PDB file of C-alpha atoms in Angstrom:
ATOM      1  CA  MET U  18      -4.544 -26.728  -0.057  1.00  0.00           C
ATOM      2  CA  SER U  19      -4.574 -25.881  -3.674  1.00  0.00           C
ATOM      3  CA  VAL U  20      -6.151 -22.896  -5.431  1.00  0.00           C
ATOM      4  CA  THR U  21      -9.321 -23.845  -7.364  1.00  0.00           C
ATOM      5  CA  LEU U  22     -10.273 -22.407 -10.719  1.00  0.00           C
ATOM      6  CA  THR U  23     -13.072 -20.488  -9.075  1.00  0.00           C
ATOM      7  CA  GLN U  24     -10.694 -19.042  -6.462  1.00  0.00           C
ATOM      8  CA  GLY U  25      -8.234 -18.203  -9.181  1.00  0.00           C
ATOM      9  CA  ILE U  26     -10.871 -16.272 -11.152  1.00  0.00           C
ATOM     10  CA  LEU U  27     -11.968 -14.427  -7.946  1.00  0.00           C
ATOM     11  CA  ILE U  28      -8.355 -13.607  -7.099  1.00  0.00           C
ATOM     12  CA  ALA U  29      -7.924 -12.234 -10.698  1.00  0.00           C
ATOM     13  CA  ILE U  30     -11.006 -10.078 -10.370  1.00  0.00           C
ATOM     14  CA  TRP U  31      -9.851  -8.800  -7.012  1.00  0.00           C
ATOM     15  CA  ALA U  32      -6.467  -7.998  -8.486  1.00  0.00           C
ATOM     16  CA  MET U  33      -8.095  -6.098 -11.266  1.00  0.00           C
ATOM     17  CA  ILE U  34     -10.139  -4.005  -8.769  1.00  0.00           C
ATOM     18  CA  SER U  35      -7.210  -3.311  -6.443  1.00  0.00           C
ATOM     19  CA  GLY U  36      -4.777  -2.805  -9.441  1.00  0.00           C
ATOM     20  CA  LEU U  37      -7.067  -0.210 -10.886  1.00  0.00           C
ATOM     21  CA  ASP U  38      -7.212   1.569  -7.523  1.00  0.00           C
ATOM     22  CA  ALA U  39      -3.405   1.417  -7.292  1.00  0.00           C
ATOM     23  CA  TRP U  40      -3.094   2.978 -10.681  1.00  0.00           C
ATOM     24  CA  LEU U  41      -5.555   5.763  -9.823  1.00  0.00           C
ATOM     25  CA  GLN U  42      -4.494   6.152  -6.171  1.00  0.00           C
ATOM     26  CA  ALA U  43      -8.250   6.679  -5.266  1.00  0.00           C
ATOM     27  CA  LEU U  44      -9.568   4.512  -2.459  1.00  0.00           C
ATOM     28  CA  PHE U  45      -6.404   3.017  -1.222  1.00  0.00           C
ATOM     29  CA  ILE U  46      -7.804  -0.508  -1.201  1.00  0.00           C
ATOM     30  CA  PHE U  47      -4.546  -1.588  -2.924  1.00  0.00           C
ATOM     31  CA  ARG U  48      -2.714  -1.480   0.400  1.00  0.00           C
ATOM     32  CA  PRO U  49      -1.482  -4.919   1.554  1.00  0.00           C
ATOM     33  CA  ILE U  50      -3.663  -4.887   4.683  1.00  0.00           C
ATOM     34  CA  ILE U  51      -6.700  -4.906   2.440  1.00  0.00           C
ATOM     35  CA  VAL U  52      -5.379  -7.001  -0.354  1.00  0.00           C
ATOM     36  CA  CYS U  53      -4.236  -9.753   1.867  1.00  0.00           C
ATOM     37  CA  THR U  54      -7.368  -9.755   3.989  1.00  0.00           C
ATOM     38  CA  ILE U  55      -9.631 -10.159   0.897  1.00  0.00           C
ATOM     39  CA  THR U  56      -7.326 -12.754  -0.644  1.00  0.00           C
ATOM     40  CA  GLY U  57      -7.442 -14.744   2.573  1.00  0.00           C
ATOM     41  CA  LEU U  58     -11.219 -14.501   2.607  1.00  0.00           C
ATOM     42  CA  ILE U  59     -11.251 -15.800  -1.017  1.00  0.00           C
ATOM     43  CA  LEU U  60      -9.074 -18.700  -0.032  1.00  0.00           C
ATOM     44  CA  GLY U  61     -11.140 -19.458   2.983  1.00  0.00           C
ATOM     45  CA  ASP U  62      -8.580 -18.489   5.634  1.00  0.00           C
ATOM     46  CA  LEU U  63      -9.393 -14.885   6.902  1.00  0.00           C
ATOM     47  CA  GLN U  64      -7.051 -15.143   9.833  1.00  0.00           C
ATOM     48  CA  LEU U  65      -4.073 -15.899   7.527  1.00  0.00           C
ATOM     49  CA  GLY U  66      -5.091 -12.978   5.354  1.00  0.00           C
ATOM     50  CA  VAL U  67      -5.204 -10.526   8.205  1.00  0.00           C
ATOM     51  CA  ILE U  68      -1.854 -11.760   9.719  1.00  0.00           C
ATOM     52  CA  ALA U  69      -0.065 -11.612   6.278  1.00  0.00           C
ATOM     53  CA  GLY U  70      -1.683  -8.206   5.559  1.00  0.00           C
ATOM     54  CA  GLY U  71      -0.307  -6.745   8.836  1.00  0.00           C
ATOM     55  CA  LEU U  72       3.198  -8.029   8.131  1.00  0.00           C
ATOM     56  CA  THR U  73       3.256  -6.989   4.496  1.00  0.00           C
ATOM     57  CA  GLU U  74       1.822  -3.566   5.313  1.00  0.00           C
ATOM     58  CA  LEU U  75       4.588  -2.890   7.677  1.00  0.00           C
ATOM     59  CA  ALA U  76       7.129  -4.033   5.043  1.00  0.00           C
ATOM     60  CA  PHE U  77       5.674  -1.558   2.576  1.00  0.00           C
ATOM     61  CA  ALA U  78       5.088   1.256   5.082  1.00  0.00           C
ATOM     62  CA  GLY U  79       7.929   3.351   3.886  1.00  0.00           C
ATOM     63  CA  LEU U  80       7.855   2.496   0.179  1.00  0.00           C
ATOM     64  CA  THR U  81       5.923   5.140  -1.842  1.00  0.00           C
ATOM     65  CA  PRO U  82       6.079   5.780  -5.626  1.00  0.00           C
ATOM     66  CA  ALA U  83       7.947   9.032  -6.364  1.00  0.00           C
ATOM     67  CA  GLY U  84       7.960  10.294  -9.922  1.00  0.00           C
ATOM     68  CA  GLY U  85       9.010   7.580 -12.376  1.00  0.00           C
ATOM     69  CA  THR U  86      10.251   5.259  -9.578  1.00  0.00           C
ATOM     70  CA  GLN U  87       8.213   2.307  -8.512  1.00  0.00           C
ATOM     71  CA  PRO U  88       8.570   0.077  -5.546  1.00  0.00           C
ATOM     72  CA  PRO U  89       7.660  -3.639  -5.816  1.00  0.00           C
ATOM     73  CA  ASN U  90       3.964  -3.808  -6.464  1.00  0.00           C
ATOM     74  CA  THR U  91       1.837  -4.102  -3.300  1.00  0.00           C
ATOM     75  CA  VAL U  92      -1.081  -5.785  -4.946  1.00  0.00           C
ATOM     76  CA  LEU U  93       0.824  -8.785  -6.369  1.00  0.00           C
ATOM     77  CA  CYS U  94       2.989  -9.025  -3.219  1.00  0.00           C
ATOM     78  CA  GLY U  95      -0.112  -9.045  -0.971  1.00  0.00           C
ATOM     79  CA  ILE U  96      -1.960 -11.627  -3.126  1.00  0.00           C
ATOM     80  CA  MET U  97       1.130 -13.927  -3.536  1.00  0.00           C
ATOM     81  CA  THR U  98       2.046 -13.755   0.147  1.00  0.00           C
ATOM     82  CA  VAL U  99      -1.272 -15.179   1.158  1.00  0.00           C
ATOM     83  CA  VAL U 100      -1.355 -17.707  -1.834  1.00  0.00           C
ATOM     84  CA  ILE U 101       2.141 -19.037  -1.033  1.00  0.00           C
ATOM     85  CA  ALA U 102       1.420 -19.174   2.699  1.00  0.00           C
ATOM     86  CA  ALA U 103      -1.880 -21.007   2.111  1.00  0.00           C
ATOM     87  CA  THR U 104      -0.911 -23.466  -0.557  1.00  0.00           C
ATOM     88  CA  ASN U 105       2.523 -24.414   0.916  1.00  0.00           C
ATOM     89  CA  ASN U 106       1.771 -24.285   4.590  1.00  0.00           C
ATOM     90  CA  THR U 107       4.462 -21.763   5.181  1.00  0.00           C
ATOM     91  CA  ASN U 108       4.759 -18.880   7.613  1.00  0.00           C
ATOM     92  CA  PRO U 109       3.562 -15.436   6.337  1.00  0.00           C
ATOM     93  CA  THR U 110       7.134 -14.104   7.021  1.00  0.00           C
ATOM     94  CA  THR U 111       8.601 -16.742   4.705  1.00  0.00           C
ATOM     95  CA  ALA U 112       5.902 -16.152   2.091  1.00  0.00           C
ATOM     96  CA  ILE U 113       6.683 -12.410   1.998  1.00  0.00           C
ATOM     97  CA  GLY U 114      10.266 -13.094   0.796  1.00  0.00           C
ATOM     98  CA  LEU U 115       9.001 -15.657  -1.768  1.00  0.00           C
ATOM     99  CA  SER U 116       6.390 -13.186  -3.130  1.00  0.00           C
ATOM    100  CA  LEU U 117       8.825 -10.440  -3.942  1.00  0.00           C
ATOM    101  CA  PRO U 118       9.687 -11.819  -7.428  1.00  0.00           C
ATOM    102  CA  PHE U 119       5.988 -11.552  -8.363  1.00  0.00           C
ATOM    103  CA  ALA U 120       5.738  -8.100  -6.993  1.00  0.00           C
ATOM    104  CA  MET U 121       8.915  -7.044  -8.873  1.00  0.00           C
ATOM    105  CA  LEU U 122       7.502  -8.577 -12.155  1.00  0.00           C
ATOM    106  CA  MET U 123       4.450  -6.405 -11.807  1.00  0.00           C
ATOM    107  CA  GLN U 124       6.681  -3.393 -10.951  1.00  0.00           C
ATOM    108  CA  TYR U 125       8.592  -3.832 -14.315  1.00  0.00           C
ATOM    109  CA  ILE U 126       5.323  -4.291 -16.232  1.00  0.00           C
ATOM    110  CA  LEU U 127       4.041  -0.964 -14.734  1.00  0.00           C
ATOM    111  CA  LEU U 128       7.317   0.754 -15.640  1.00  0.00           C
ATOM    112  CA  PHE U 129       6.896  -0.442 -19.232  1.00  0.00           C
ATOM    113  CA  PHE U 130       3.390   0.998 -19.214  1.00  0.00           C
ATOM    114  CA  TYR U 131       4.662   4.373 -17.939  1.00  0.00           C
ATOM    115  CA  SER U 132       6.916   4.571 -21.003  1.00  0.00           C
ATOM    116  CA  SER U 133       4.643   3.037 -23.698  1.00  0.00           C
ATOM    117  CA  PHE U 134       1.598   5.043 -22.708  1.00  0.00           C
ATOM    118  CA  SER U 135       3.514   8.211 -23.696  1.00  0.00           C
ATOM    119  CA  LEU U 136       2.648   7.290 -27.312  1.00  0.00           C
ATOM    120  CA  PHE U 137      -0.989   8.385 -26.541  1.00  0.00           C
ATOM    121  CA  MET U 138       0.097  11.981 -25.609  1.00  0.00           C
ATOM    122  CA  SER U 139       0.060  13.253 -29.216  1.00  0.00           C
ATOM    123  CA  LYS U 140      -3.523  12.128 -29.598  1.00  0.00           C
ATOM    124  CA  PHE U 141      -4.432  13.700 -26.288  1.00  0.00           C
ATOM    125  CA  ASP U 142      -2.875  16.987 -27.367  1.00  0.00           C
ATOM    126  CA  GLN U 143      -4.763  16.824 -30.719  1.00  0.00           C
ATOM    127  CA  TYR U 144      -8.061  16.281 -29.055  1.00  0.00           C
ATOM    128  CA  ALA U 145      -7.424  18.969 -26.500  1.00  0.00           C
ATOM    129  CA  ALA U 146      -6.522  21.446 -29.274  1.00  0.00           C
ATOM    130  CA  GLU U 147      -9.721  20.547 -31.169  1.00  0.00           C
ATOM    131  CA  GLY U 148     -11.905  20.714 -27.983  1.00  0.00           C
ATOM    132  CA  ASN U 149     -12.972  17.146 -28.669  1.00  0.00           C
ATOM    133  CA  ALA U 150     -13.947  16.139 -25.077  1.00  0.00           C
ATOM    134  CA  ARG U 151     -15.795  12.948 -26.237  1.00  0.00           C
ATOM    135  CA  ASP U 152     -12.725  11.269 -27.904  1.00  0.00           C
ATOM    136  CA  PHE U 153     -10.422  12.685 -25.182  1.00  0.00           C
ATOM    137  CA  LYS U 154     -12.405  10.868 -22.501  1.00  0.00           C
ATOM    138  CA  ARG U 155     -12.653   7.740 -24.591  1.00  0.00           C
ATOM    139  CA  LEU U 156      -8.956   7.575 -25.109  1.00  0.00           C
ATOM    140  CA  ASN U 157      -8.403   7.537 -21.346  1.00  0.00           C
ATOM    141  CA  PHE U 158     -10.143   4.127 -21.156  1.00  0.00           C
ATOM    142  CA  ILE U 159      -7.499   2.417 -23.361  1.00  0.00           C
ATOM    143  CA  PRO U 160      -4.557   2.543 -20.869  1.00  0.00           C
ATOM    144  CA  LEU U 161      -6.970   1.839 -17.927  1.00  0.00           C
ATOM    145  CA  THR U 162      -8.176  -1.264 -19.675  1.00  0.00           C
ATOM    146  CA  ILE U 163      -4.689  -2.472 -20.473  1.00  0.00           C
ATOM    147  CA  VAL U 164      -3.578  -1.947 -16.791  1.00  0.00           C
ATOM    148  CA  ILE U 165      -6.698  -3.660 -15.463  1.00  0.00           C
ATOM    149  CA  VAL U 166      -6.380  -6.756 -17.772  1.00  0.00           C
ATOM    150  CA  SER U 167      -2.659  -6.924 -17.003  1.00  0.00           C
ATOM    151  CA  PHE U 168      -3.271  -7.126 -13.201  1.00  0.00           C
ATOM    152  CA  GLY U 169      -5.907  -9.860 -13.762  1.00  0.00           C
ATOM    153  CA  VAL U 170      -3.816 -11.987 -16.126  1.00  0.00           C
ATOM    154  CA  VAL U 171      -0.625 -11.775 -14.031  1.00  0.00           C
ATOM    155  CA  ALA U 172      -2.567 -12.537 -10.761  1.00  0.00           C
ATOM    156  CA  PHE U 173      -4.387 -15.482 -12.355  1.00  0.00           C
ATOM    157  CA  LEU U 174      -1.222 -16.923 -13.769  1.00  0.00           C
ATOM    158  CA  SER U 175       0.703 -16.480 -10.592  1.00  0.00           C
ATOM    159  CA  ALA U 176      -1.923 -17.737  -8.164  1.00  0.00           C
ATOM    160  CA  TYR U 177      -3.572 -20.451 -10.183  1.00  0.00           C
ATOM    161  CA  ALA U 178      -1.443 -21.564 -13.104  1.00  0.00           C
ATOM    162  CA  ALA U 179       1.914 -21.376 -11.355  1.00  0.00           C
ATOM    163  CA  GLN U 180       0.893 -23.017  -8.095  1.00  0.00           C
ATOM    164  CA  THR U 181       2.248 -26.486  -8.981  1.00  0.00           C
ATOM    165  CA  PRO U 182       5.743 -25.379  -9.961  1.00  0.00           C
ATOM    166  CA  MET U 183       5.684 -22.918  -6.952  1.00  0.00           C
ATOM    167  CA  HIS U 184       4.782 -25.857  -4.668  1.00  0.00           C
ATOM    168  CA  ALA U 185       7.532 -27.968  -6.085  1.00  0.00           C
ATOM    169  CA  LEU U 186      10.063 -25.105  -5.709  1.00  0.00           C
ATOM    170  CA  VAL U 187       9.171 -24.502  -2.051  1.00  0.00           C
ATOM    171  CA  ASN U 188       9.303 -28.151  -1.223  1.00  0.00           C
ATOM    172  CA  SER U 189      12.732 -28.541  -2.913  1.00  0.00           C
ATOM    173  CA  MET U 190      14.226 -25.776  -0.880  1.00  0.00           C
ATOM    174  CA  PRO U 191      16.623 -26.820   1.897  1.00  0.00           C
ATOM    175  CA  HIS U 192      15.765 -25.860   5.477  1.00  0.00           C
ATOM    176  CA  TRP U 193      18.475 -23.240   5.704  1.00  0.00           C
ATOM    177  CA  LEU U 194      17.139 -21.430   2.606  1.00  0.00           C
ATOM    178  CA  THR U 195      13.547 -21.372   3.818  1.00  0.00           C
ATOM    179  CA  HIS U 196      14.766 -20.223   7.177  1.00  0.00           C
ATOM    180  CA  GLY U 197      16.655 -17.439   5.539  1.00  0.00           C
ATOM    181  CA  PHE U 198      13.480 -16.393   3.746  1.00  0.00           C
ATOM    182  CA  GLU U 199      11.681 -16.490   7.046  1.00  0.00           C
ATOM    183  CA  LEU U 200      14.262 -14.318   8.692  1.00  0.00           C
ATOM    184  CA  ALA U 201      14.252 -11.860   5.777  1.00  0.00           C
ATOM    185  CA  GLY U 202      10.477 -11.698   5.901  1.00  0.00           C
ATOM    186  CA  GLY U 203      10.569 -11.043   9.529  1.00  0.00           C
ATOM    187  CA  ILE U 204      13.092  -8.163   9.014  1.00  0.00           C
ATOM    188  CA  LEU U 205      11.179  -6.574   6.177  1.00  0.00           C
ATOM    189  CA  PRO U 206       8.354  -5.124   8.424  1.00  0.00           C
ATOM    190  CA  ALA U 207      10.964  -3.620  10.711  1.00  0.00           C
ATOM    191  CA  VAL U 208      12.798  -2.062   7.720  1.00  0.00           C
ATOM    192  CA  GLY U 209       9.601  -0.611   6.327  1.00  0.00           C
ATOM    193  CA  PHE U 210       8.687   0.884   9.658  1.00  0.00           C
ATOM    194  CA  ALA U 211      12.112   2.319  10.082  1.00  0.00           C
ATOM    195  CA  MET U 212      11.894   3.962   6.618  1.00  0.00           C
ATOM    196  CA  LEU U 213       8.589   5.472   7.630  1.00  0.00           C
ATOM    197  CA  LEU U 214      10.037   6.795  10.914  1.00  0.00           C
ATOM    198  CA  LYS U 215      12.997   8.328   9.015  1.00  0.00           C
ATOM    199  CA  VAL U 216      10.564  10.568   7.167  1.00  0.00           C
ATOM    200  CA  MET U 217       7.995  11.257   9.933  1.00  0.00           C
ATOM    201  CA  LEU U 218       9.872  11.081  13.212  1.00  0.00           C
ATOM    202  CA  LYS U 219      10.551  14.446  14.909  1.00  0.00           C
ATOM    203  CA  PRO U 220      12.332  15.043  18.175  1.00  0.00           C
ATOM    204  CA  LYS U 221       9.117  16.306  19.893  1.00  0.00           C
ATOM    205  CA  TYR U 222       7.423  12.940  19.055  1.00  0.00           C
ATOM    206  CA  MET U 223      10.274  10.816  20.552  1.00  0.00           C
ATOM    207  CA  PRO U 224       8.590  10.565  24.115  1.00  0.00           C
ATOM    208  CA  TYR U 225       5.526   8.933  22.326  1.00  0.00           C
ATOM    209  CA  LEU U 226       7.717   6.424  20.590  1.00  0.00           C
ATOM    210  CA  VAL U 227       9.622   5.454  23.794  1.00  0.00           C
ATOM    211  CA  LEU U 228       6.333   5.301  25.772  1.00  0.00           C
ATOM    212  CA  GLY U 229       4.741   3.069  23.106  1.00  0.00           C
ATOM    213  CA  PHE U 230       7.734   0.788  23.053  1.00  0.00           C
ATOM    214  CA  VAL U 231       7.657   0.410  26.846  1.00  0.00           C
ATOM    215  CA  ILE U 232       3.886  -0.250  26.897  1.00  0.00           C
ATOM    216  CA  ALA U 233       4.170  -2.805  24.077  1.00  0.00           C
ATOM    217  CA  SER U 234       6.916  -4.607  25.937  1.00  0.00           C
ATOM    218  CA  MET U 235       4.691  -4.854  29.037  1.00  0.00           C
ATOM    219  CA  ILE U 236       1.573  -6.117  27.290  1.00  0.00           C
ATOM    220  CA  PRO U 237       1.238  -9.549  25.680  1.00  0.00           C
ATOM    221  CA  PHE U 238       1.349  -9.191  21.917  1.00  0.00           C
ATOM    222  CA  SER U 239      -1.645 -11.342  21.614  1.00  0.00           C
ATOM    223  CA  ASN U 240      -3.661  -8.310  22.749  1.00  0.00           C
ATOM    224  CA  VAL U 241      -2.340  -5.011  21.321  1.00  0.00           C
ATOM    225  CA  LEU U 242      -5.712  -3.281  21.543  1.00  0.00           C
ATOM    226  CA  PRO U 243      -4.667  -1.298  24.737  1.00  0.00           C
ATOM    227  CA  VAL U 244      -1.592  -0.088  22.861  1.00  0.00           C
ATOM    228  CA  ALA U 245      -3.777   1.131  19.938  1.00  0.00           C
ATOM    229  CA  LEU U 246      -6.233   2.856  22.244  1.00  0.00           C
ATOM    230  CA  ILE U 247      -3.458   4.605  24.147  1.00  0.00           C
ATOM    231  CA  GLY U 248      -1.931   5.675  20.787  1.00  0.00           C
ATOM    232  CA  GLY U 249      -5.318   6.981  19.746  1.00  0.00           C
ATOM    233  CA  VAL U 250      -5.639   8.995  22.992  1.00  0.00           C
ATOM    234  CA  PHE U 251      -2.228  10.653  22.506  1.00  0.00           C
ATOM    235  CA  ALA U 252      -3.056  11.362  18.890  1.00  0.00           C
ATOM    236  CA  ALA U 253      -6.304  13.085  19.929  1.00  0.00           C
ATOM    237  CA  ILE U 254      -4.421  15.076  22.591  1.00  0.00           C
ATOM    238  CA  GLU U 255      -1.869  16.185  20.000  1.00  0.00           C
ATOM    239  CA  TYR U 256      -4.590  17.070  17.428  1.00  0.00           C
ATOM    240  CA  PHE U 257      -6.578  19.294  19.776  1.00  0.00           C
ATOM    241  CA  ARG U 258      -3.441  20.893  21.198  1.00  0.00           C
ATOM    242  CA  THR U 259      -2.247  21.698  17.697  1.00  0.00           C
ATOM    243  CA  ARG U 260      -5.582  23.131  16.739  1.00  0.00           C
ATOM    244  CA  GLU U 261      -5.732  25.296  19.834  1.00  0.00           C
ATOM    245  CA  ASN U 262      -2.215  26.540  19.130  1.00  0.00           C
ATOM    246  CA  MET U 263      -3.170  27.448  15.558  1.00  0.00           C
ATOM    247  CA  ALA U 264      -6.278  29.319  16.692  1.00  0.00           C
ATOM    248  CA  LEU U 265      -4.206  31.261  19.289  1.00  0.00           C
ATOM    249  CA  LYS U 266      -1.574  32.202  16.666  1.00  0.00           C
ATOM    250  CA  ALA U 267      -4.328  33.387  14.394  1.00  0.00           C
ATOM    251  CA  GLN U 268      -5.838  35.580  17.229  1.00  0.00           C
ATOM    252  CA  ILE U 269      -2.313  37.086  17.934  1.00  0.00           C
ATOM    253  CA  LYS U 270      -1.762  37.691  14.174  1.00  0.00           C
ATOM    254  CA  ASP U 271      -5.112  39.404  13.959  1.00  0.00           C
ATOM    255  CA  LEU U 272      -4.446  41.602  17.014  1.00  0.00           C
ATOM    256  CA  SER U 273      -1.109  42.468  15.816  1.00  0.00           C
ATOM    257  CA  ALA U 274      -2.490  43.519  12.368  1.00  0.00           C
ATOM    258  CA  ARG U 275      -5.037  45.708  14.093  1.00  0.00           C
ATOM    259  CA  SER U 276      -2.564  47.505  16.338  1.00  0.00           C
ATOM    260  CA  GLN U 277      -0.082  48.201  13.493  1.00  0.00           C
ATOM    261  CA  GLY U 278      -2.549  49.441  10.748  1.00  0.00           C
ATOM    262  CA  GLY U 279      -5.367  51.862  10.905  1.00  0.00           C
ATOM    263  CA  GLY U 280      -8.809  51.081   9.873  1.00  0.00           C
ATOM    264  CA  MET U 281     -11.618  53.070   8.278  1.00  0.00           C
ATOM    265  CA  ASP U 282     -13.190  53.912  11.611  1.00  0.00           C
ATOM    266  CA  ASP U 283     -10.149  54.940  13.576  1.00  0.00           C
ATOM    267  CA  GLY U 284     -10.473  58.705  12.697  1.00  0.00           C
ATOM    268  CA  ILE U 285      -7.432  58.779  10.505  1.00  0.00           C
TER     269      ILE U 285
END
C-alpha cells in the first residue's frame, strides 16, 4: 500500500499533537503504544498499529530523557515503524530498525531547539522583572509553535514525501540485511525491558519475575490476558500490603512519640 495525501496530512496532524505532548510531558500520549496505534488506525490497519506499538514501547521502555540528553524520538519512531511496515509489507520488528534514522533525526532537531531557545531567556528575564505577564505568556507560544510545526513537517516529509525512495531502498536491500534488521528489531524490546529492570528490579520482587516467566512460558502467547490479570493481582496484593505496613509504622511512631514526650494533660 501507499500513503495517500489525506493520510499524510492526518499523520502530520497526529505528529503535531503527540509531539506537543512529548515536549510538555503532559498526557503521555506520545508513548509508542499510543502513537503506533493511532497511526495504524489512520493507515487502515489497526492490528498492525497495536502490534508495532507493543514492540516499540518495549524497545523504549528504559529510555527516558535526563537533563540535556535525549533518546531517539518516540513519536517519529512510532509513526515510521507503522508506515514502513504498512507500505513495504515488512515485519514490525524489521520496521523498528529502519525507523531509527527518522527518530534520531528528530532527536537532533530537538537538541538544536534546546540550545537555540536559550536566546529567549533574556526576554523572559526582562518581562519577569517588569511584571509583564501578558508578554511573558505570549513569548512562551513561540517555541511551542516552532516545535509543533517541526513535528508536523518532519512527519509529513518522512511518511508521505519520502515513501517512494524508502520503498525503493527496502526493496533493494539483500535478504541478509533485512534479516539483520529483523533480528535487531526483535532484540530491541528485550534490551529496553532489561534497561527498565536494571532500574526497577529489587531482590524482593525477584519471585514475581520468576513466577511471571514460568506462567508466560506455560500459556500460549496468543492469549497473554491471564498473565496480565495475575500480574494485576500481585500488584494489588503488594499495594495493600505496603499501605498496611505504612499505616502500622505511623501508629508505632505515634505511640513512641507519646511515650517519650509529655503532653499538656499529663500533670507535668
